[in-house]
Amino acid sequence: MKNSTKGLLIGLGATVVVGTIIVSSSEKALQKIESYMNRKRAKDFIKEKLNGNDDALSVVDQLSDEEISNLLKIVDKIGNLKGKINVYGDNVKDMAEDFKHTLHGYTETVKEKFDK
């Protein structure tokens, strides 16, 4: 094999190795950044919703990255349900009010029948 071919193969191999290292290190960096952001988001949630409870904040520090991620998924789902419950809650209030008026009307009708 010619020296130029060997040099080209060595250069290509080195490029592949360096590229693999860069990609794997960037994935690790992205994971670290995502972990940091999730942990900060969990702490912000505790500060906002739990008035900065120190015990809850210390628990967040002890949780694994996967546990933090699962916790945030649960918080997001609860937030989505809360919005839906508010919509349904208004409908339930209206239906309860209608039912109350209907029941009151029936009560008045029954009283009138027994009063006669």
mmCIF file of C-alpha atoms in Angstrom:
data_model
loop_
_atom_site.group_PDB
_atom_site.id
_atom_site.type_symbol
_atom_site.label_atom_id
_atom_site.label_comp_id
_atom_site.label_asym_id
_atom_site.label_seq_id
_atom_site.Cartn_x
_atom_site.Cartn_y
_atom_site.Cartn_z
ATOM 1 C CA MET A 1 0.000 0.000 0.000
ATOM 2 C CA LYS A 2 1.262 3.445 -0.808
ATOM 3 C CA ASN A 3 2.217 5.847 1.934
ATOM 4 C CA SER A 4 -0.387 8.340 0.724
ATOM 5 C CA THR A 5 -3.124 5.693 1.008
ATOM 6 C CA LYS A 6 -1.951 4.725 4.515
ATOM 7 C CA GLY A 7 -1.915 8.378 5.526
ATOM 8 C CA LEU A 8 -5.399 8.879 4.148
ATOM 9 C CA LEU A 9 -6.745 5.826 6.025
ATOM 10 C CA ILE A 10 -5.055 6.898 9.257
ATOM 11 C CA GLY A 11 -6.409 10.421 8.865
ATOM 12 C CA LEU A 12 -9.903 9.108 8.132
ATOM 13 C CA GLY A 13 -9.754 6.756 11.124
ATOM 14 C CA ALA A 14 -8.586 9.558 13.407
ATOM 15 C CA THR A 15 -11.387 11.774 12.147
ATOM 16 C CA VAL A 16 -13.957 9.067 12.911
ATOM 17 C CA VAL A 17 -12.526 8.547 16.412
ATOM 18 C CA VAL A 18 -12.464 12.271 17.167
ATOM 19 C CA GLY A 19 -15.980 12.675 15.763
ATOM 20 C CA THR A 20 -17.258 9.825 17.942
ATOM 21 C CA ILE A 21 -15.654 11.363 21.025
ATOM 22 C CA ILE A 22 -17.178 14.762 20.264
ATOM 23 C CA VAL A 23 -20.635 13.299 19.689
ATOM 24 C CA SER A 24 -20.538 11.182 22.851
ATOM 25 C CA SER A 25 -19.221 14.076 24.948
ATOM 26 C CA SER A 26 -21.857 16.416 23.539
ATOM 27 C CA GLU A 27 -24.575 13.880 24.418
ATOM 28 C CA LYS A 28 -23.201 13.729 27.961
ATOM 29 C CA ALA A 29 -23.120 17.510 28.096
ATOM 30 C CA LEU A 30 -26.717 17.699 26.883
ATOM 31 C CA GLN A 31 -27.762 15.151 29.506
ATOM 32 C CA LYS A 32 -26.032 17.168 32.224
ATOM 33 C CA ILE A 33 -27.707 20.365 31.047
ATOM 34 C CA GLU A 34 -31.105 18.649 30.899
ATOM 35 C CA SER A 35 -30.555 17.221 34.380
ATOM 36 C CA TYR A 36 -29.618 20.650 35.744
ATOM 37 C CA MET A 37 -32.645 22.294 34.103
ATOM 38 C CA ASN A 38 -35.027 19.633 35.442
ATOM 39 C CA ARG A 39 -33.611 19.949 38.960
ATOM 40 C CA LYS A 40 -33.947 23.749 38.795
ATOM 41 C CA ARG A 41 -37.503 23.425 37.495
ATOM 42 C CA ALA A 42 -38.394 21.063 40.369
ATOM 43 C CA LYS A 43 -36.914 23.494 42.899
ATOM 44 C CA ASP A 44 -38.772 26.417 41.329
ATOM 45 C CA PHE A 45 -41.997 24.418 41.558
ATOM 46 C CA ILE A 46 -41.373 23.752 45.256
ATOM 47 C CA LYS A 47 -40.544 27.407 45.893
ATOM 48 C CA GLU A 48 -43.728 28.510 44.137
ATOM 49 C CA LYS A 49 -46.260 25.882 45.226
ATOM 50 C CA LEU A 50 -44.836 24.750 48.582
ATOM 51 C CA ASN A 51 -43.550 28.132 49.767
ATOM 52 C CA GLY A 52 -39.914 27.028 49.497
ATOM 53 C CA ASN A 53 -40.221 24.167 51.991
ATOM 54 C CA ASP A 54 -36.633 23.344 53.006
ATOM 55 C CA ASP A 55 -37.385 19.647 53.545
ATOM 56 C CA ALA A 56 -38.838 19.313 50.058
ATOM 57 C CA LEU A 57 -35.881 21.181 48.553
ATOM 58 C CA SER A 58 -33.436 18.837 50.292
ATOM 59 C CA VAL A 59 -35.369 15.837 48.967
ATOM 60 C CA VAL A 60 -34.983 17.172 45.424
ATOM 61 C CA ASP A 61 -31.217 17.315 45.972
ATOM 62 C CA GLN A 62 -31.228 13.613 46.896
ATOM 63 C CA LEU A 63 -33.375 12.368 44.000
ATOM 64 C CA SER A 64 -31.815 10.798 40.924
ATOM 65 C CA ASP A 65 -32.132 12.424 37.515
ATOM 66 C CA GLU A 66 -34.700 9.807 36.476
ATOM 67 C CA GLU A 67 -36.772 10.418 39.615
ATOM 68 C CA ILE A 68 -36.703 14.175 38.990
ATOM 69 C CA SER A 69 -37.830 13.582 35.413
ATOM 70 C CA ASN A 70 -40.703 11.355 36.591
ATOM 71 C CA LEU A 71 -41.696 13.913 39.221
ATOM 72 C CA LEU A 72 -41.866 16.666 36.611
ATOM 73 C CA LYS A 73 -43.946 14.462 34.305
ATOM 74 C CA ILE A 74 -46.435 13.970 37.138
ATOM 75 C CA VAL A 75 -46.505 17.711 37.862
ATOM 76 C CA ASP A 76 -47.133 18.437 34.171
ATOM 77 C CA LYS A 77 -49.991 15.923 34.035
ATOM 78 C CA ILE A 78 -51.548 17.388 37.166
ATOM 79 C CA GLY A 79 -51.273 20.852 35.631
ATOM 80 C CA ASN A 80 -53.034 19.628 32.491
ATOM 81 C CA LEU A 81 -55.766 17.978 34.568
ATOM 82 C CA LYS A 82 -56.202 21.138 36.609
ATOM 83 C CA GLY A 83 -57.035 23.097 33.476
ATOM 84 C CA LYS A 84 -59.527 20.457 32.395
ATOM 85 C CA ILE A 85 -61.081 20.297 35.854
ATOM 86 C CA ASN A 86 -61.610 24.070 35.823
ATOM 87 C CA VAL A 87 -63.540 23.750 32.559
ATOM 88 C CA TYR A 88 -65.563 20.825 33.879
ATOM 89 C CA GLY A 89 -65.944 22.531 37.249
ATOM 90 C CA ASP A 90 -67.752 25.471 35.677
ATOM 91 C CA ASN A 91 -70.103 23.064 33.903
ATOM 92 C CA VAL A 92 -70.697 21.133 37.123
ATOM 93 C CA LYS A 93 -71.483 24.351 38.982
ATOM 94 C CA ASP A 94 -74.006 25.327 36.313
ATOM 95 C CA MET A 95 -75.585 21.873 36.337
ATOM 96 C CA ALA A 96 -75.754 21.871 40.140
ATOM 97 C CA GLU A 97 -77.422 25.269 40.087
ATOM 98 C CA ASP A 98 -79.953 24.068 37.480
ATOM 99 C CA PHE A 99 -80.602 20.937 39.530
ATOM 100 C CA LYS A 100 -81.097 23.035 42.661
ATOM 101 C CA HIS A 101 -83.638 25.272 40.895
ATOM 102 C CA THR A 102 -85.441 22.259 39.430
ATOM 103 C CA LEU A 103 -85.545 20.520 42.800
ATOM 104 C CA HIS A 104 -86.778 23.710 44.445
ATOM 105 C CA GLY A 105 -89.532 23.933 41.806
ATOM 106 C CA TYR A 106 -90.609 20.341 42.488
ATOM 107 C CA THR A 107 -90.564 21.015 46.216
ATOM 108 C CA GLU A 108 -92.869 23.988 45.744
ATOM 109 C CA THR A 109 -95.201 21.914 43.539
ATOM 110 C CA VAL A 110 -95.367 19.106 46.133
ATOM 111 C CA LYS A 111 -96.020 21.584 48.955
ATOM 112 C CA GLU A 112 -98.859 23.133 46.979
ATOM 113 C CA LYS A 113 -100.455 19.708 46.431
ATOM 114 C CA PHE A 114 -100.307 18.839 50.128
ATOM 115 C CA ASP A 115 -101.524 22.267 51.210
ATOM 116 C CA LYS A 116 -104.757 21.864 49.227
#
